[in-house]
Short mmCIF file of C-alpha atoms and ligand atoms in Angstrom, two decimals:
data_model
loop_
_atom_site.label_atom_id
_atom_site.label_comp_id
_atom_site.label_asym_id
_atom_site.label_seq_id
_atom_site.Cartn_x
_atom_site.Cartn_y
_atom_site.Cartn_z
CA MET Z 258 51.26 -39.09 -42.28
CA SER Z 259 52.57 -41.73 -39.93
CA ASP Z 260 55.94 -43.42 -39.82
CA LYS Z 261 56.81 -45.94 -42.56
CA THR Z 262 58.51 -49.28 -43.01
CA TYR Z 263 61.89 -49.55 -44.75
CA ALA Z 264 60.24 -50.55 -48.03
CA GLN Z 265 57.76 -47.68 -47.77
CA TRP Z 266 60.49 -45.12 -47.12
CA GLN Z 267 62.45 -46.47 -50.08
CA ALA Z 268 59.41 -46.24 -52.33
CA TYR Z 269 58.51 -42.78 -51.06
CA CYS Z 270 62.02 -41.42 -51.63
CA GLN Z 271 62.36 -43.17 -54.97
CA ALA Z 272 59.20 -41.40 -56.11
CA LEU Z 273 60.45 -38.01 -54.89
CA VAL Z 274 63.65 -38.43 -56.88
CA SER Z 275 62.36 -40.12 -60.03
CA GLN Z 276 59.42 -37.75 -60.40
CA GLN Z 277 61.83 -34.82 -59.93
CA ARG Z 278 59.67 -33.43 -57.12
CA ILE Z 279 62.59 -32.13 -55.08
CA GLU Z 280 62.73 -28.33 -55.18
CA GLY Z 281 66.23 -26.92 -55.52
CA ARG Z 282 65.60 -23.32 -56.51
CA ALA Z 283 66.22 -20.23 -54.43
CA PHE Z 284 63.26 -18.65 -52.65
CA ILE Z 285 63.37 -14.86 -52.95
CA ASN Z 286 60.67 -12.26 -52.36
CA GLY Z 287 57.88 -14.81 -52.04
CA GLY Z 288 58.67 -17.18 -54.90
CA TYR Z 289 61.04 -19.81 -56.21
CA ARG Z 290 63.51 -18.82 -58.89
CA GLN Z 291 66.60 -20.15 -60.63
CA ALA Z 292 69.97 -18.56 -59.99
CA GLN Z 293 70.48 -15.42 -62.09
CA SER Z 294 73.38 -17.16 -63.83
CA GLY Z 295 71.18 -20.15 -64.66
CA ARG Z 296 73.78 -22.41 -63.03
CA SER Z 297 73.01 -25.29 -60.70
CA PHE Z 298 74.94 -28.07 -59.00
CA ASP Z 299 74.24 -31.70 -58.16
CA CYS Z 300 72.66 -32.64 -54.86
CA ILE Z 301 74.07 -36.10 -54.02
CA ASN Z 302 72.71 -38.71 -51.64
CA PRO Z 303 75.77 -39.62 -49.54
CA ALA Z 304 74.43 -43.11 -48.82
CA ASN Z 305 74.71 -44.23 -52.44
CA GLY Z 306 76.23 -41.48 -54.57
CA GLU Z 307 73.00 -40.90 -56.51
CA VAL Z 308 72.19 -37.42 -57.84
CA ILE Z 309 68.79 -36.61 -56.35
CA ALA Z 310 68.21 -32.98 -57.38
CA GLN Z 311 69.73 -29.86 -58.85
CA ILE Z 312 70.41 -26.93 -56.53
CA ALA Z 313 70.43 -23.36 -57.82
CA GLU Z 314 74.03 -22.15 -57.70
CA CYS Z 315 73.35 -18.63 -56.53
CA ASP Z 316 76.04 -15.98 -56.35
CA GLU Z 317 76.47 -12.27 -55.67
CA ALA Z 318 73.72 -11.31 -58.13
CA ASP Z 319 71.14 -13.42 -56.29
CA VAL Z 320 72.33 -12.15 -52.91
CA GLU Z 321 71.81 -8.62 -54.16
CA ILE Z 322 68.19 -9.35 -55.05
CA ALA Z 323 67.49 -11.25 -51.85
CA VAL Z 324 69.03 -8.64 -49.56
CA SER Z 325 67.21 -5.91 -51.39
CA ALA Z 326 63.89 -7.78 -50.95
CA ALA Z 327 64.66 -8.32 -47.27
CA ARG Z 328 65.61 -4.66 -46.81
CA GLN Z 329 62.45 -3.42 -48.52
CA SER Z 330 60.25 -5.72 -46.49
CA PHE Z 331 61.95 -4.54 -43.32
CA GLU Z 332 61.68 -0.84 -44.13
CA SER Z 333 58.05 -1.22 -45.17
CA GLY Z 334 57.19 -2.55 -41.72
CA VAL Z 335 55.05 -5.31 -43.26
CA TRP Z 336 56.35 -7.79 -40.69
CA ARG Z 337 58.20 -5.87 -38.02
CA ASN Z 338 55.24 -3.58 -37.38
CA GLN Z 339 52.84 -6.48 -37.02
CA SER Z 340 51.80 -6.91 -33.41
CA PRO Z 341 53.73 -9.58 -31.52
CA LYS Z 342 50.45 -11.50 -31.34
CA VAL Z 343 50.23 -11.69 -35.14
CA ARG Z 344 53.87 -12.74 -35.44
CA LYS Z 345 53.22 -15.38 -32.79
CA GLU Z 346 50.22 -16.79 -34.63
CA THR Z 347 52.10 -16.87 -37.93
CA LEU Z 348 55.05 -18.75 -36.44
CA ILE Z 349 52.75 -21.20 -34.68
CA LYS Z 350 51.10 -21.83 -38.03
CA LEU Z 351 54.50 -22.40 -39.61
CA ALA Z 352 55.33 -24.95 -36.90
CA ALA Z 353 52.04 -26.74 -37.60
CA LEU Z 354 52.80 -26.81 -41.32
CA MET Z 355 56.21 -28.31 -40.60
CA GLU Z 356 54.53 -31.04 -38.59
CA ALA Z 357 51.98 -31.62 -41.33
CA ASN Z 358 54.90 -32.06 -43.76
CA GLN Z 359 56.97 -34.18 -41.38
CA THR Z 360 57.34 -37.08 -43.82
CA GLU Z 361 58.63 -35.02 -46.73
CA LEU Z 362 60.92 -32.90 -44.59
CA ALA Z 363 62.38 -36.01 -42.95
CA ALA Z 364 62.90 -37.74 -46.29
CA LEU Z 365 64.65 -34.68 -47.74
CA GLU Z 366 66.94 -34.37 -44.73
CA THR Z 367 67.98 -38.00 -44.86
CA LEU Z 368 68.43 -38.12 -48.63
CA ASP Z 369 70.45 -34.92 -48.51
CA MET Z 370 72.91 -35.53 -45.69
CA GLY Z 371 72.69 -39.19 -44.71
CA LYS Z 372 71.29 -39.18 -41.20
CA PRO Z 373 69.00 -42.07 -40.18
CA ILE Z 374 65.39 -41.58 -41.21
CA SER Z 375 64.15 -42.49 -37.74
CA GLU Z 376 66.06 -39.48 -36.40
CA SER Z 377 65.03 -37.10 -39.16
CA PHE Z 378 61.40 -38.11 -38.69
CA HIS Z 379 61.16 -38.46 -34.90
CA VAL Z 380 63.77 -35.98 -33.72
CA ASP Z 381 64.92 -33.34 -36.22
CA VAL Z 382 61.63 -32.32 -37.81
CA PRO Z 383 59.54 -32.24 -34.60
CA GLY Z 384 62.46 -30.56 -32.82
CA SER Z 385 62.67 -27.89 -35.51
CA ALA Z 386 58.94 -27.22 -35.40
CA ASP Z 387 59.19 -26.97 -31.63
CA VAL Z 388 61.85 -24.26 -31.94
CA ILE Z 389 59.67 -22.16 -34.24
CA ARG Z 390 56.64 -22.62 -32.00
CA TRP Z 391 58.61 -21.84 -28.83
CA HIS Z 392 59.90 -18.52 -30.14
CA GLY Z 393 56.50 -17.67 -31.59
CA GLU Z 394 54.78 -18.36 -28.29
CA ALA Z 395 57.34 -16.34 -26.35
CA ILE Z 396 57.30 -13.14 -28.36
CA ASP Z 397 54.02 -11.67 -27.06
CA LYS Z 398 54.99 -12.32 -23.45
CA ILE Z 399 58.07 -10.16 -23.28
CA TYR Z 400 57.88 -6.68 -21.77
CA ASP Z 401 60.27 -3.80 -22.21
CA GLU Z 402 61.77 -1.81 -19.34
CA VAL Z 403 61.37 1.54 -17.65
CA ALA Z 404 64.59 2.82 -16.11
CA PRO Z 405 64.64 3.94 -12.45
CA THR Z 406 65.40 7.58 -13.31
CA GLN Z 407 64.75 10.85 -11.50
CA ASP Z 408 61.14 11.90 -11.13
CA ASP Z 409 60.85 14.35 -14.05
CA VAL Z 410 62.07 11.83 -16.61
CA LEU Z 411 60.56 8.79 -18.25
CA ALA Z 412 63.28 6.59 -19.76
CA THR Z 413 62.22 3.49 -21.61
CA ILE Z 414 64.51 0.69 -22.73
CA THR Z 415 62.98 -1.11 -25.66
CA ARG Z 416 64.06 -3.96 -27.89
CA GLU Z 417 63.87 -3.37 -31.62
CA PRO Z 418 64.52 -5.79 -34.46
CA ILE Z 419 68.03 -5.35 -35.79
CA GLY Z 420 67.08 -5.29 -39.50
CA VAL Z 421 68.25 -7.70 -42.18
CA VAL Z 422 69.64 -10.90 -40.69
CA ALA Z 423 71.77 -13.23 -42.83
CA ALA Z 424 71.77 -16.74 -41.39
CA ILE Z 425 74.56 -19.03 -42.59
CA THR Z 426 74.14 -22.63 -41.50
CA PRO Z 427 75.96 -26.00 -41.64
CA TRP Z 428 74.95 -29.44 -42.83
CA ASN Z 429 74.83 -31.60 -39.72
CA PHE Z 430 71.35 -30.58 -38.47
CA PRO Z 431 70.32 -28.53 -41.49
CA LEU Z 432 66.69 -27.81 -40.61
CA TRP Z 433 67.07 -27.66 -36.86
CA LEU Z 434 70.00 -25.26 -36.74
CA ALA Z 435 68.38 -23.05 -39.36
CA CYS Z 436 65.33 -22.86 -37.07
CA TRP Z 437 67.52 -21.89 -34.12
CA LYS Z 438 68.29 -18.70 -36.10
CA ILE Z 439 65.07 -18.13 -37.99
CA GLY Z 440 62.79 -18.66 -34.97
CA PRO Z 441 64.03 -15.80 -32.79
CA ALA Z 442 65.02 -13.59 -35.76
CA LEU Z 443 61.52 -13.67 -37.28
CA ALA Z 444 59.77 -13.56 -33.92
CA ALA Z 445 61.62 -10.31 -33.16
CA GLY Z 446 60.44 -8.77 -36.45
CA ASN Z 447 63.57 -9.03 -38.59
CA SER Z 448 63.76 -9.92 -42.27
CA VAL Z 449 65.97 -12.91 -42.99
CA VAL Z 450 68.15 -14.25 -45.80
CA LEU Z 451 69.13 -17.86 -45.09
CA LYS Z 452 72.11 -19.48 -46.80
CA PRO Z 453 72.04 -23.21 -46.09
CA SER Z 454 75.12 -25.35 -46.52
CA GLU Z 455 75.79 -26.32 -50.13
CA LYS Z 456 75.89 -29.89 -48.83
CA SER Z 457 72.34 -29.83 -47.42
CA SER Z 458 70.06 -27.19 -48.90
CA LEU Z 459 66.82 -29.12 -49.39
CA THR Z 460 64.92 -28.66 -46.13
CA ALA Z 461 65.69 -24.93 -46.00
CA ILE Z 462 64.36 -24.51 -49.53
CA PHE Z 463 61.22 -26.46 -48.62
CA LEU Z 464 60.79 -24.48 -45.39
CA ALA Z 465 60.61 -21.22 -47.34
CA ARG Z 466 57.41 -22.32 -49.07
CA LEU Z 467 55.87 -23.35 -45.75
CA ALA Z 468 56.77 -19.98 -44.24
CA SER Z 469 55.04 -18.24 -47.12
CA GLU Z 470 51.97 -20.47 -46.71
CA ALA Z 471 51.94 -19.65 -43.01
CA GLY Z 472 51.63 -15.95 -43.84
CA ILE Z 473 55.19 -14.63 -43.58
CA PRO Z 474 55.07 -11.70 -46.03
CA ASP Z 475 57.07 -11.72 -49.28
CA GLY Z 476 60.69 -10.67 -48.82
CA VAL Z 477 60.73 -11.37 -45.08
CA PHE Z 478 62.16 -14.87 -45.39
CA ASN Z 479 64.44 -15.70 -48.31
CA VAL Z 480 66.61 -18.75 -48.98
CA VAL Z 481 69.67 -18.39 -51.21
CA PRO Z 482 71.48 -21.70 -51.78
CA GLY Z 483 75.06 -21.78 -53.03
CA PHE Z 484 78.65 -21.90 -51.90
CA GLY Z 485 80.35 -20.21 -49.00
CA HIS Z 486 82.95 -18.37 -51.04
CA THR Z 487 80.23 -16.78 -53.22
CA VAL Z 488 76.85 -16.51 -51.47
CA GLY Z 489 78.26 -16.62 -47.93
CA LYS Z 490 80.97 -14.10 -48.71
CA ALA Z 491 78.54 -11.73 -50.46
CA LEU Z 492 76.26 -11.81 -47.41
CA GLY Z 493 79.20 -11.31 -45.08
CA LEU Z 494 80.41 -8.24 -46.96
CA HIS Z 495 77.00 -6.76 -47.78
CA MET Z 496 76.44 -3.22 -46.51
CA GLN Z 497 72.69 -3.79 -46.16
CA VAL Z 498 73.01 -6.87 -43.94
CA ASP Z 499 72.81 -5.81 -40.30
CA CYS Z 500 73.54 -9.11 -38.61
CA LEU Z 501 75.25 -12.40 -39.46
CA ALA Z 502 74.03 -15.41 -37.51
CA PHE Z 503 76.36 -18.31 -38.20
CA THR Z 504 76.75 -21.94 -37.26
CA GLY Z 505 79.69 -23.80 -38.74
CA SER Z 506 83.41 -24.28 -38.43
CA THR Z 507 85.74 -22.06 -36.43
CA ARG Z 508 87.71 -21.39 -39.63
CA THR Z 509 84.69 -19.89 -41.40
CA ALA Z 510 83.66 -18.06 -38.22
CA ARG Z 511 86.98 -16.22 -38.24
CA THR Z 512 86.45 -15.19 -41.88
CA LEU Z 513 83.01 -13.78 -41.09
CA LEU Z 514 84.53 -11.53 -38.43
CA GLU Z 515 86.88 -10.20 -41.10
CA TYR Z 516 84.01 -9.58 -43.53
CA ALA Z 517 82.20 -7.56 -40.88
CA GLY Z 518 85.31 -5.49 -40.24
CA GLN Z 519 85.82 -4.89 -43.95
CA SER Z 520 82.22 -3.78 -44.49
CA ASN Z 521 79.68 -2.27 -42.13
CA MET Z 522 80.61 -3.77 -38.73
CA LYS Z 523 77.47 -5.88 -38.88
CA ARG Z 524 76.76 -7.86 -35.72
CA VAL Z 525 78.40 -11.29 -36.00
CA TRP Z 526 77.11 -14.18 -33.92
CA LEU Z 527 79.05 -17.40 -34.11
CA GLU Z 528 78.29 -20.98 -33.12
CA ALA Z 529 81.47 -22.78 -34.09
CA GLY Z 530 83.39 -25.98 -33.43
CA GLY Z 531 84.07 -28.06 -30.33
CA LYS Z 532 86.42 -30.69 -28.91
CA ASN Z 533 84.41 -31.51 -25.87
CA PRO Z 534 85.66 -33.32 -22.76
CA ASN Z 535 83.50 -35.98 -21.12
CA ILE Z 536 85.09 -36.67 -17.72
CA VAL Z 537 84.37 -39.86 -15.79
CA PHE Z 538 85.49 -40.18 -12.16
CA ALA Z 539 85.81 -43.48 -10.34
CA ASP Z 540 83.01 -42.40 -7.98
CA CYS Z 541 80.52 -42.15 -10.85
CA PRO Z 542 77.30 -43.66 -9.45
CA ASP Z 543 76.39 -45.61 -12.59
CA LEU Z 544 79.25 -46.57 -14.87
CA ASP Z 545 77.00 -48.50 -17.25
CA LYS Z 546 74.85 -45.43 -17.84
CA ALA Z 547 77.98 -43.29 -18.22
CA ALA Z 548 79.34 -45.74 -20.80
CA ARG Z 549 76.12 -45.70 -22.83
CA SER Z 550 76.08 -41.89 -22.69
CA ALA Z 551 79.73 -41.69 -23.71
CA ALA Z 552 78.94 -43.83 -26.77
CA SER Z 553 75.81 -41.94 -27.82
CA GLY Z 554 77.39 -38.60 -26.89
CA CYS Z 555 80.12 -39.31 -29.43
CA PHE Z 556 78.48 -41.41 -32.15
CA TYR Z 557 74.99 -39.93 -32.41
CA ASN Z 558 74.41 -38.36 -35.85
CA GLN Z 559 77.54 -40.20 -37.14
CA GLY Z 560 79.60 -38.09 -34.76
CA GLU Z 561 78.74 -35.01 -36.80
CA VAL Z 562 77.77 -33.00 -33.72
CA CYS Z 563 79.52 -29.85 -32.52
CA VAL Z 564 79.10 -30.91 -28.88
CA ALA Z 565 80.07 -34.55 -29.44
CA GLY Z 566 82.03 -35.88 -26.47
CA THR Z 567 85.09 -36.67 -28.54
CA ARG Z 568 87.58 -36.54 -25.67
CA LEU Z 569 86.69 -39.14 -23.05
CA LEU Z 570 88.71 -38.44 -19.91
CA VAL Z 571 88.72 -41.45 -17.57
CA GLU Z 572 90.16 -41.68 -14.05
CA ARG Z 573 93.03 -44.12 -14.27
CA SER Z 574 91.79 -46.49 -11.54
CA ILE Z 575 88.72 -47.42 -13.63
CA HIS Z 576 90.24 -46.87 -17.06
CA ASP Z 577 90.37 -50.42 -18.41
CA GLU Z 578 87.04 -51.51 -16.95
CA PHE Z 579 85.27 -48.37 -18.18
CA VAL Z 580 86.80 -48.39 -21.66
CA GLN Z 581 85.58 -51.97 -22.05
CA LYS Z 582 82.06 -50.85 -21.17
CA VAL Z 583 82.24 -47.95 -23.66
CA VAL Z 584 83.49 -50.23 -26.43
CA GLU Z 585 80.61 -52.63 -25.78
CA ALA Z 586 78.06 -49.81 -25.67
CA SER Z 587 79.46 -48.37 -28.91
CA ARG Z 588 78.84 -51.63 -30.80
CA TYR Z 589 75.17 -50.58 -30.67
CA PHE Z 590 75.97 -48.03 -33.40
CA LYS Z 591 76.04 -49.86 -36.72
CA PRO Z 592 76.35 -48.04 -40.03
CA GLY Z 593 73.35 -48.89 -42.18
CA ASP Z 594 71.10 -47.62 -44.94
CA PRO Z 595 69.71 -44.33 -43.60
CA LEU Z 596 66.28 -45.14 -45.06
CA ASP Z 597 65.95 -48.25 -42.89
CA PRO Z 598 64.07 -47.19 -39.72
CA ALA Z 599 66.22 -49.68 -37.77
CA THR Z 600 69.45 -47.85 -38.71
CA ASN Z 601 71.01 -45.83 -35.90
CA MET Z 602 74.10 -44.63 -37.77
CA GLY Z 603 73.84 -43.27 -41.29
CA ALA Z 604 76.28 -41.98 -43.89
CA LEU Z 605 78.65 -39.08 -43.38
CA VAL Z 606 77.68 -36.01 -45.36
CA ASP Z 607 79.82 -36.81 -48.42
CA LYS Z 608 82.78 -38.78 -49.72
CA GLN Z 609 85.17 -35.90 -49.17
CA HIS Z 610 84.29 -35.71 -45.50
CA GLN Z 611 84.60 -39.49 -45.21
CA GLY Z 612 88.12 -39.14 -46.59
CA ASN Z 613 88.96 -36.46 -44.01
CA VAL Z 614 87.70 -38.61 -41.15
CA LEU Z 615 89.67 -41.66 -42.37
CA GLN Z 616 92.75 -39.45 -42.65
CA TYR Z 617 92.39 -38.50 -38.96
CA ILE Z 618 92.09 -42.17 -38.07
CA GLN Z 619 95.33 -42.82 -39.92
CA TRP Z 620 97.03 -39.93 -38.12
CA GLY Z 621 95.80 -41.35 -34.81
CA GLN Z 622 97.46 -44.67 -35.53
CA GLN Z 623 100.64 -43.06 -36.83
CA GLY Z 624 100.74 -40.86 -33.73
CA GLY Z 625 100.87 -43.90 -31.44
CA ALA Z 626 97.25 -44.20 -30.28
CA THR Z 627 95.69 -47.67 -30.11
CA LEU Z 628 92.51 -48.60 -31.95
CA ALA Z 629 90.05 -50.16 -29.50
CA LEU Z 630 87.14 -50.20 -31.93
CA GLY Z 631 86.44 -49.59 -35.62
CA GLY Z 632 88.77 -47.52 -37.74
CA GLU Z 633 87.52 -48.41 -41.20
CA ALA Z 634 85.12 -47.24 -43.87
CA ALA Z 635 81.93 -49.29 -43.69
CA LEU Z 636 79.27 -50.78 -45.95
CA ASP Z 637 79.53 -49.94 -49.64
CA ALA Z 638 82.74 -47.98 -49.37
CA ASP Z 639 82.84 -47.19 -53.11
CA LYS Z 640 79.57 -45.30 -53.20
CA GLY Z 641 78.46 -44.52 -49.66
CA ALA Z 642 80.26 -42.31 -47.13
CA PHE Z 643 80.11 -44.64 -44.12
CA VAL Z 644 82.67 -44.91 -41.31
CA GLU Z 645 82.62 -47.31 -38.35
CA PRO Z 646 82.35 -45.98 -34.81
CA THR Z 647 86.00 -45.65 -33.83
CA ILE Z 648 87.63 -45.49 -30.40
CA PHE Z 649 91.28 -44.71 -29.71
CA THR Z 650 92.93 -45.42 -26.37
CA GLY Z 651 96.41 -44.40 -25.30
CA VAL Z 652 95.77 -40.83 -26.42
CA ASN Z 653 97.47 -37.84 -24.91
CA ASN Z 654 95.96 -34.38 -25.21
CA GLN Z 655 98.71 -33.08 -27.48
CA MET Z 656 97.95 -35.55 -30.26
CA ARG Z 657 96.22 -34.23 -33.35
CA ILE Z 658 93.17 -36.46 -32.78
CA ALA Z 659 92.75 -34.85 -29.36
CA ARG Z 660 93.20 -31.26 -30.50
CA GLU Z 661 91.37 -30.94 -33.81
CA GLU Z 662 87.67 -31.29 -34.47
CA ILE Z 663 87.23 -34.40 -36.64
CA PHE Z 664 83.45 -34.09 -36.88
CA GLY Z 665 83.01 -37.80 -37.42
CA PRO Z 666 82.63 -40.95 -35.29
CA VAL Z 667 86.04 -40.89 -33.61
CA MET Z 668 86.57 -40.89 -29.84
CA ALA Z 669 89.90 -40.30 -28.08
CA VAL Z 670 90.24 -41.79 -24.59
CA ILE Z 671 92.63 -39.96 -22.27
CA PRO Z 672 93.43 -41.17 -18.73
CA PHE Z 673 93.85 -38.81 -15.75
CA ASP Z 674 94.98 -39.19 -12.15
CA ASP Z 675 93.15 -36.52 -10.15
CA GLU Z 676 90.71 -33.61 -10.29
CA GLN Z 677 93.32 -31.03 -11.03
CA GLN Z 678 94.72 -32.97 -13.96
CA ALA Z 679 91.23 -33.69 -15.30
CA ILE Z 680 90.38 -29.98 -15.39
CA GLN Z 681 93.76 -29.07 -16.84
CA ILE Z 682 93.31 -31.51 -19.74
CA ALA Z 683 89.63 -30.63 -20.21
CA ASN Z 684 90.38 -26.90 -20.55
CA ASP Z 685 93.52 -27.39 -22.63
CA THR Z 686 91.76 -26.78 -25.94
CA ASP Z 687 90.98 -23.85 -28.24
CA TYR Z 688 87.31 -24.67 -27.92
CA GLY Z 689 84.73 -24.24 -25.17
CA LEU Z 690 81.35 -25.51 -26.30
CA GLY Z 691 80.34 -28.37 -23.97
CA ALA Z 692 81.78 -30.48 -21.16
CA ALA Z 693 80.43 -33.25 -18.97
CA LEU Z 694 81.47 -34.86 -15.74
CA TRP Z 695 80.31 -37.97 -13.99
CA THR Z 696 80.64 -38.19 -10.22
CA GLY Z 697 78.58 -39.09 -7.17
CA ASN Z 698 80.22 -36.32 -5.17
CA LEU Z 699 77.96 -33.24 -5.14
CA SER Z 700 80.61 -30.89 -3.91
CA ARG Z 701 83.09 -32.06 -6.57
CA ALA Z 702 80.38 -31.66 -9.23
CA HIS Z 703 79.70 -28.02 -8.30
CA LYS Z 704 83.33 -27.13 -7.83
CA LEU Z 705 84.49 -28.58 -11.14
CA ALA Z 706 81.48 -27.33 -13.12
CA LYS Z 707 82.62 -23.80 -12.24
CA GLN Z 708 86.14 -24.53 -13.42
CA LEU Z 709 85.16 -25.98 -16.80
CA ARG Z 710 85.46 -23.34 -19.55
CA ALA Z 711 82.46 -24.28 -21.65
CA GLY Z 712 79.06 -22.85 -22.55
CA SER Z 713 77.24 -25.98 -21.34
CA VAL Z 714 78.28 -28.31 -18.54
CA TRP Z 715 76.41 -31.54 -17.97
CA ILE Z 716 76.62 -33.43 -14.68
CA ASN Z 717 75.82 -37.16 -14.82
CA ASN Z 718 74.34 -36.85 -18.32
CA TYR Z 719 75.68 -35.94 -21.72
CA ASN Z 720 74.13 -33.17 -23.84
CA ASP Z 721 70.71 -33.12 -22.23
CA GLY Z 722 68.67 -29.93 -22.45
CA ASP Z 723 65.65 -28.28 -24.01
CA MET Z 724 64.50 -24.97 -25.44
CA THR Z 725 64.55 -23.25 -22.06
CA VAL Z 726 68.34 -23.25 -21.79
CA PRO Z 727 70.80 -21.24 -23.90
CA PHE Z 728 73.38 -22.94 -26.09
CA GLY Z 729 76.70 -21.60 -27.30
CA GLY Z 730 80.40 -21.48 -26.70
CA PHE Z 731 83.31 -19.99 -24.80
CA LYS Z 732 86.63 -19.29 -26.51
CA GLN Z 733 86.88 -20.26 -30.21
CA SER Z 734 83.57 -22.10 -30.06
CA GLY Z 735 81.94 -18.74 -30.68
CA ASN Z 736 79.86 -16.04 -29.06
CA GLY Z 737 76.20 -15.34 -28.39
CA ARG Z 738 73.63 -17.98 -27.53
CA ASP Z 739 70.97 -19.89 -29.44
CA LYS Z 740 67.76 -21.19 -27.79
CA SER Z 741 65.91 -19.71 -24.81
CA LEU Z 742 64.99 -16.02 -24.50
CA HIS Z 743 68.70 -15.18 -24.55
CA ALA Z 744 68.64 -15.87 -28.30
CA LEU Z 745 66.73 -12.59 -28.72
CA ASP Z 746 69.84 -10.68 -27.70
CA LYS Z 747 71.29 -11.54 -31.10
CA TYR Z 748 68.39 -10.27 -33.13
CA THR Z 749 67.43 -7.08 -31.30
CA GLU Z 750 69.03 -3.74 -30.55
CA LEU Z 751 68.35 -2.05 -27.22
CA LYS Z 752 67.03 1.49 -27.54
CA THR Z 753 66.92 4.06 -24.78
CA THR Z 754 64.29 6.80 -25.09
CA TRP Z 755 64.81 9.59 -22.55
CA ILE Z 756 61.70 11.75 -22.14
CA GLN Z 757 61.94 14.98 -20.18
CA LEU Z 758 58.58 15.38 -18.47
P1 NAD B 147 81.57 -24.68 -42.60
O1 NAD B 147 82.15 -23.58 -41.78
O2 NAD B 147 82.39 -25.28 -43.66
O3 NAD B 147 80.25 -24.17 -43.34
C1 NAD B 147 79.18 -23.58 -42.61
C2 NAD B 147 78.47 -22.61 -43.52
O4 NAD B 147 79.36 -21.55 -43.81
C3 NAD B 147 78.04 -23.22 -44.85
O5 NAD B 147 76.79 -22.70 -45.22
C4 NAD B 147 79.12 -22.74 -45.79
O6 NAD B 147 78.72 -22.66 -47.13
C5 NAD B 147 79.42 -21.37 -45.22
N1 NAD B 147 80.73 -20.84 -45.59
C6 NAD B 147 81.87 -21.53 -45.84
N2 NAD B 147 82.86 -20.69 -46.18
C7 NAD B 147 82.35 -19.44 -46.14
C8 NAD B 147 82.87 -18.14 -46.38
N3 NAD B 147 84.13 -17.94 -46.75
N4 NAD B 147 82.05 -17.08 -46.22
C9 NAD B 147 80.78 -17.25 -45.82
N5 NAD B 147 80.22 -18.45 -45.60
C10 NAD B 147 80.99 -19.53 -45.76
O7 NAD B 147 81.02 -25.75 -41.57
P2 NAD B 147 80.32 -27.14 -41.93
O8 NAD B 147 81.38 -28.08 -42.39
O9 NAD B 147 79.15 -26.90 -42.77
O10 NAD B 147 79.78 -27.60 -40.50
C11 NAD B 147 80.55 -28.26 -39.58
C12 NAD B 147 81.04 -27.30 -38.53
O11 NAD B 147 79.92 -26.69 -37.88
C13 NAD B 147 81.79 -27.98 -37.42
O12 NAD B 147 82.94 -27.23 -37.12
C14 NAD B 147 80.84 -27.95 -36.26
O13 NAD B 147 81.42 -27.97 -34.99
C15 NAD B 147 80.12 -26.69 -36.48
N6 NAD B 147 78.84 -26.69 -35.78
C16 NAD B 147 78.71 -25.89 -34.68
C17 NAD B 147 77.52 -25.90 -33.96
C18 NAD B 147 77.33 -25.03 -32.75
O14 NAD B 147 76.19 -24.80 -32.38
N7 NAD B 147 78.37 -24.53 -32.13
C19 NAD B 147 76.47 -26.71 -34.37
C20 NAD B 147 76.65 -27.51 -35.50
C21 NAD B 147 77.84 -27.48 -36.20
#
C-alpha cells in the first residue's frame, strides 16, 4: 500500500484502534497467548493520551514457557540445523512480508511511541526490513577457517550458534533495534526470546506473526512483552538463556551484567547510552551544512537517539556566527501531530519522559546556561508529550546537562579554543558511542579521529552509515557491535576441532 495523506492516516489509525485490531498478546511457541496471570496494561498513544490497546503483562511464568520453547526448538535442531541457504530464504521472505505490511507496521510504531509517520513509514520499516534481508543474504556466504597447523593435523575453527538469545530492546526505534538483534541471531541459527520495551511493544508483537508466516519454526522466535523488573529480570537471571543482547540505558546495562554474574555467566552484549560530541572547527568547509547536520543530529526522532549530537563543541572564533546558524536550522523542527506526514518532530514516548526532559531544561537554566531556543512543552501540553527543540549556550562540560543523557531534544553548546581542548572536552564523559568533527584539514581530521574515544567517528557528516559498518560503544556506552558481519560475533561461539590425521 502506498503512502497516505494526513486524513487517510488518521482514518486508518482510528479504524485500527476502534475495531480493536491491535494485537497486544505475547507470541510464544508459534502462537499468540495472554499472560499466564491474565493481566494486561494500557498501551497509550503519547500524542494524545488515548489508550489504543492492551498489552499482555507477562512475568516470570511466561518467561519460563518462552525460554523452554526456545530451548526445545534449539535442541531439536529445527532451525539451527537448517542449511544457511534455507535460513537465508526464510529471512528474505520475512523482510518481504515486513515490506508488504509497511503501512500497518508504520502506523503501530507511530501510535505507540510518537515518532512522525513519515519516518516510521519511509525510514524505520524499510530500514528494519533491510536489516533482516542483509543478515539473511550474508549467512550463506560466510566460510569457516582451517588453522595453519602441522602437517598431520587438521584443525577447523567453526562458528556455532550460541543457543537461546534473549533480546531486550528500548522504545526509541522499537522495530529497527529489535531487528539489529534478531537479524544476526536468527541468521546464525539461534532461538530468540524478544522482550520489547513496555513503552513500545506493538511492532515486535506484530513481527512475530510475520516471522511465523515466513517459515520460522515454532519456538524459534518468541515475543514476551512486559516490564523490565519482571520479564527482563527473569530473562537476565534464567539459567537456560545463553546470551543477552541489550539496547537501552547504561543503568539497566549494569544490572544485566549483575544478573549474568548471579546466574550462568551468559554472554551479555550491551548497546547503552551516549552523550556525543559534535565538534566544529573554524576551518569547516561548509558551516551551513554543519549547522543543518548539528540540528538534525540532535533533534531527529525528538532527540530520542542514543547517538544524538547533544554536546555541540564550537571553536570560539566562530561561536556566535555558528550558533546563530544552528538556531535557525533547528527552527525547521516543529512539534506536530505524528500522523501528519508533514510533521518532522513527534511526541516524546510518554508524559513521564516529557517531565524528565523538562526537568533537565530547568536544571540547565538553574545551572547558569542560557536558552538560545525553545525550552518549553509544546502543542497540547495536557495530553501530548511534546517538547520544543531546545538549545543551551554558555554550557561548560561539568554541568549536568552536559554530563547526563537527557534523551530528548536538548542541545548543549560548549566553546573551545584549540584542538587539544576540543579533544579533552569531547572525551571527558562516561560514554563513548559516537563523535563527529567538522574540518577542512585532512591531517587534523585523521589525527583527531584517532584520539576520539568513540565507537563511531564521523568526519564532515553526522551519523551517516549503512549496514556494512559496525555500530556500538566504547566505555559505558557498551560492548559488542550491531550491524555488519561483526554482529555475528555476539551470536556465535567459536569452536576448535583438532583432528589427528
Ligand atoms: P531502559 O534501559 O529503561 O529499557 C531498555 C529495556 O530494558 C526495556 O525493554 C526495559 O523494559 C528493560 N529493562 C529495564 N529494567 C530492566 C531490568 N532491571 N532488567 C531487565 N530489563 C530491564 O532504556 P529505554 O529508556 O527503553 O531506552 C533509552 C536508552 O536506550 C537510552 O539510554 C539510549 O541511549 C539507549 N539506546 C542505546 C542505543 C545504542 O545502540 N547504544 C540505541 C538506542 C537507545
